C-alpha positions as a printed Julia matrix, in Angstrom:
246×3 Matrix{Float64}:
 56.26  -22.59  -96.86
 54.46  -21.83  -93.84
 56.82  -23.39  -91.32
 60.51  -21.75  -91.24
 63.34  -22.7   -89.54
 66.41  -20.3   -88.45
 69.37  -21.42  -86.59
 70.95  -18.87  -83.63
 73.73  -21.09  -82.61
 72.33  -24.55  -82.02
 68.81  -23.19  -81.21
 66.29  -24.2   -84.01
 63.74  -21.64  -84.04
 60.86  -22.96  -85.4
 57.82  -20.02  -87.08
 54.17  -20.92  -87.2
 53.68  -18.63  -90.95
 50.07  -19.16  -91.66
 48.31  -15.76  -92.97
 45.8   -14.68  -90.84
 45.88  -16.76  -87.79
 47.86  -20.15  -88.47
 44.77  -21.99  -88.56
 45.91  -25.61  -89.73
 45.41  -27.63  -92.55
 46.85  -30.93  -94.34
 49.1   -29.2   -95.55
 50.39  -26.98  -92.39
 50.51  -30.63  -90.15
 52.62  -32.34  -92.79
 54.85  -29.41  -92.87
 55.04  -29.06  -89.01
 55.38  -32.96  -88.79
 58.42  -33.18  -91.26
 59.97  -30.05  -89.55
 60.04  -31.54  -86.24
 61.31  -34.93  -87.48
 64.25  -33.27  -89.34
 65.18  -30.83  -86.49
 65.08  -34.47  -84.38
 67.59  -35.99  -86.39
 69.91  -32.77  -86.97
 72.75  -33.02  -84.4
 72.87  -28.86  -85.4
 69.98  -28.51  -83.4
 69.71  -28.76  -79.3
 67.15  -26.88  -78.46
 64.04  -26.03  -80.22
 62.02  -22.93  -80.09
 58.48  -22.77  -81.12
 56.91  -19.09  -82.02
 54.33  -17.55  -84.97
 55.12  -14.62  -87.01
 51.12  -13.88  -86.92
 49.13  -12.24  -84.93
 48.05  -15.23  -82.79
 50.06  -18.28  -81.67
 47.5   -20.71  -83.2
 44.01  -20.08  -83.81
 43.3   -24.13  -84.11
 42.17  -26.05  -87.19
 41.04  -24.86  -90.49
 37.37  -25.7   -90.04
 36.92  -24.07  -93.34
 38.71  -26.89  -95.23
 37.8   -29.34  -92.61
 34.2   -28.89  -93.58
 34.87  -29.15  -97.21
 37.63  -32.1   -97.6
 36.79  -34.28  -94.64
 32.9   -34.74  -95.08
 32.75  -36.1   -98.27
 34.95  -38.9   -99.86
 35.22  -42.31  -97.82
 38.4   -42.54  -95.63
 38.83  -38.24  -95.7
 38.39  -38.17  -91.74
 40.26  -40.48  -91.24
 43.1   -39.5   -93.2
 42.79  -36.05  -91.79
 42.78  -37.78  -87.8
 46.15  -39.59  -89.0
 47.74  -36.73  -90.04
 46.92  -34.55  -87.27
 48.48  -37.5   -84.9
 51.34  -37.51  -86.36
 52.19  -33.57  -86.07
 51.34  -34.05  -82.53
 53.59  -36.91  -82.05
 56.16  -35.89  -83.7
 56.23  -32.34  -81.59
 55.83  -34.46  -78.43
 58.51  -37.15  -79.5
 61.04  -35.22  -80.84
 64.24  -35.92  -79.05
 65.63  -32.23  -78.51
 63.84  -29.71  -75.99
 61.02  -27.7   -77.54
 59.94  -24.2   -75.64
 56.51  -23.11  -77.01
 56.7   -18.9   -77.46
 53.35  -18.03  -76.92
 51.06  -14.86  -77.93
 47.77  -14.62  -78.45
 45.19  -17.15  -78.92
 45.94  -20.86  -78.89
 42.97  -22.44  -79.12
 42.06  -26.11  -79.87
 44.87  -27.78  -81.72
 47.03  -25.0   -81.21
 46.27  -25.8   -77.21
 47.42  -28.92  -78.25
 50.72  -28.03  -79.65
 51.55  -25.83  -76.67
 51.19  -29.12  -74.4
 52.95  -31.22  -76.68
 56.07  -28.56  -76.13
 58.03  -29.14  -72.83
 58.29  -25.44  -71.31
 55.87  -22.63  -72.35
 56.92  -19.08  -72.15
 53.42  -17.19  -72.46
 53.07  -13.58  -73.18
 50.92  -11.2   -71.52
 48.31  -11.27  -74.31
 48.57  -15.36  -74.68
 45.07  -16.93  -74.17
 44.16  -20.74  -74.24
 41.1   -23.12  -75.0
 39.22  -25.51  -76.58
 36.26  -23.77  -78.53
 35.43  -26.96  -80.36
 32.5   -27.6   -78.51
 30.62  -24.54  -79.98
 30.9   -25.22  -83.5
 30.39  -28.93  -82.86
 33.33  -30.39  -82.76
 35.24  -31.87  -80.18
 39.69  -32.05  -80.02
 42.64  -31.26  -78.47
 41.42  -32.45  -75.13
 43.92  -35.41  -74.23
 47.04  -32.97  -74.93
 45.63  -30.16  -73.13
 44.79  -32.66  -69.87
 48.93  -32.98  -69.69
 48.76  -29.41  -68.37
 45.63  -28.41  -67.43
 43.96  -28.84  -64.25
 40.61  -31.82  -64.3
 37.95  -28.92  -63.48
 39.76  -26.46  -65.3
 40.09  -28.75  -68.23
 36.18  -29.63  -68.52
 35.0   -26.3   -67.98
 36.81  -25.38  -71.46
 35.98  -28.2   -73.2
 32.08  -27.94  -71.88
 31.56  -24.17  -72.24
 34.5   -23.17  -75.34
 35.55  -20.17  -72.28
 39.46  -19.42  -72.66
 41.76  -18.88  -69.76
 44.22  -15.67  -70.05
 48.1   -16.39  -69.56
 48.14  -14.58  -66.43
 46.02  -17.21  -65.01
 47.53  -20.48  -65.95
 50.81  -18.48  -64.84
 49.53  -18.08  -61.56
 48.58  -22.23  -61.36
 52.27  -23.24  -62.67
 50.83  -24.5   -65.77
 53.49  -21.57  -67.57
 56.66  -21.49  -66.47
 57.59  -17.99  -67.74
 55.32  -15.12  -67.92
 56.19  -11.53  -69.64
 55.32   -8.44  -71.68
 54.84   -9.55  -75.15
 57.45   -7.1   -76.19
 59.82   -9.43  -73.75
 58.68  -12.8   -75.37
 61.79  -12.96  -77.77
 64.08  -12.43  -75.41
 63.01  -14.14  -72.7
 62.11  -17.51  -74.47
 65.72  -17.48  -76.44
 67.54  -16.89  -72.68
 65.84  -20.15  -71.66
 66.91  -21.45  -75.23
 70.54  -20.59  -74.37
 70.49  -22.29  -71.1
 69.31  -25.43  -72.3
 72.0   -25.53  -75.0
 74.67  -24.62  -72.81
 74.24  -29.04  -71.74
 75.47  -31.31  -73.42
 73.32  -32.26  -76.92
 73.95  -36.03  -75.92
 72.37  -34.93  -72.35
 69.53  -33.57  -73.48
 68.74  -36.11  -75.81
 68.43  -38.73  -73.16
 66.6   -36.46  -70.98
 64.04  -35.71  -72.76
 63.86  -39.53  -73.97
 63.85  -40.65  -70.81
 60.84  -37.8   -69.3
 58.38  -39.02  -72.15
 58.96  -42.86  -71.16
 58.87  -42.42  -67.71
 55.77  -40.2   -68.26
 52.77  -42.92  -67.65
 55.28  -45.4   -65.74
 54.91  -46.1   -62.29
 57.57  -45.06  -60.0
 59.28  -48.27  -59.8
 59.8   -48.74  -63.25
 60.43  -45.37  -64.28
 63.1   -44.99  -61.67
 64.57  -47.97  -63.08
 64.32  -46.91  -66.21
 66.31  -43.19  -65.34
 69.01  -45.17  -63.71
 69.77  -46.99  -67.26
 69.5   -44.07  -69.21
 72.45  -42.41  -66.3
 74.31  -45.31  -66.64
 74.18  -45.46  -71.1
 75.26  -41.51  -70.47
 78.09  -42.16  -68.54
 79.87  -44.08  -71.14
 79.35  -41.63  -74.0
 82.36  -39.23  -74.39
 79.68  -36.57  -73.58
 79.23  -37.93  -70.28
 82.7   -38.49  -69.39
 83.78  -34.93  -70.58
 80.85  -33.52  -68.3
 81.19  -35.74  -65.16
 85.55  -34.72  -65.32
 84.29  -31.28  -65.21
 83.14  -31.74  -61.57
 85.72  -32.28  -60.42
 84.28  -35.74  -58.8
């Protein structure tokens, strides 16, 4: 396998285990895309926790393979293009909180997965970008502009320069910021603090961030207001609102 998953308490932590550099192919999206699916569905899971066991985050796609099994028979792109959708979606749709633990490169696609996550926690050594443009290719781009800055953005895509941790730290595109030898333990304390909500909570925050996402403010106020009032009358909610005190 080159996606495992270990539980500490109702964190799923989820390990990018691609030899060097976790460069991805079919076979790495499908197994990322039915990960993220089954963690969705598992009510064992609250919080997920995205790291690599190699010495980079995510080096991007397998242009390798890419060159050899997408050029040649008819409908081979596009098969590849629909697969690589669906990992993205189903990291970006999955219905629990996913923290991206970041070190090293994470470049192209694997810039891609990072903004498909909902927090990043970025080590010192973590660097992002979107090389494509140098080997000519283009990708990753539409993710990336969730967190990245419109100048910022193009001058990576237009040039293939990266932009250190430190940096996009600095912005508030990364929320947390440490020695790699910290990375662990600070992205599991977030972990922890997420889980310590309610599952049902979470669930319904996070569905109702993505929808509200490209809404205007109208409807996606309205739209927060039902998903308060559907989490009121779970048990969850109840429980949690008695706590108050209120």
């Amino acid at each position: 396998l080159m996606i495992n998953v270990d539980y500490i308490d109702t964190v799923a932590v989820v390990t990018l285990s691609r030899a060097p550099v976790n460069a991805m192919n079919r076979q790495f999206m499908e197994q990322v895309t039915t990960t993220f699916e089954m963690l969705g569905d598992n009510p064992d899971a609250k919080c997920i926790l995205l790291k690599s066991d190699m010495r980079c985050f995510c080096a991007g796609a397998d242009v390798k393979q890419r060159g050899t099994s997408v050029s040649g028979e008819y409908g081979a792109r596009a098969g590849h293009n629909r697969v690589a959708r669906a990992m993205f979606n189903a990291i970006a749709d999955c219905p629990k909180p996913v923290i991206a633990a970041v070190h090293g490169a994470a470049l192209g696609s694997g810039l891609a997965i990072v903004a498909c996550c909902d927090i990043i926690v970025a080590a010192e050594s973590a660097f992002f970008g979107l090389p494509e443009v140098t080997i000519g290719l283009l990708g990753g781009a539409r993710h990336a502009m969730r967190i990245l800055p419109h100048s910022l953005l193009r001058e990576v895509a237009f040039t293939g320069a990266t932009v250190p941790a430190a940096y996009l730290h600095q912005i508030g595109v990364i929320r947390h910021y440490c020695p790699d030898d910290k990375l662990a333990a600070e992205s599991m304390e977030l972990a922890r603090a997420i889980v310590a909500n309610s599952g049902v909570a979470l669930c319904k925050a996070k569905t109702s961030l993505n929808t509200i996402e490209n809404m205007s403010v109208a409807d996606g106020y309205r739209f927060e207001q039902k998903m308060t009032n559907d989490l009121m009358d779970t048990d969850a909610g109840k429980a949690a609102f008695r706590t108050t005190g209120l």
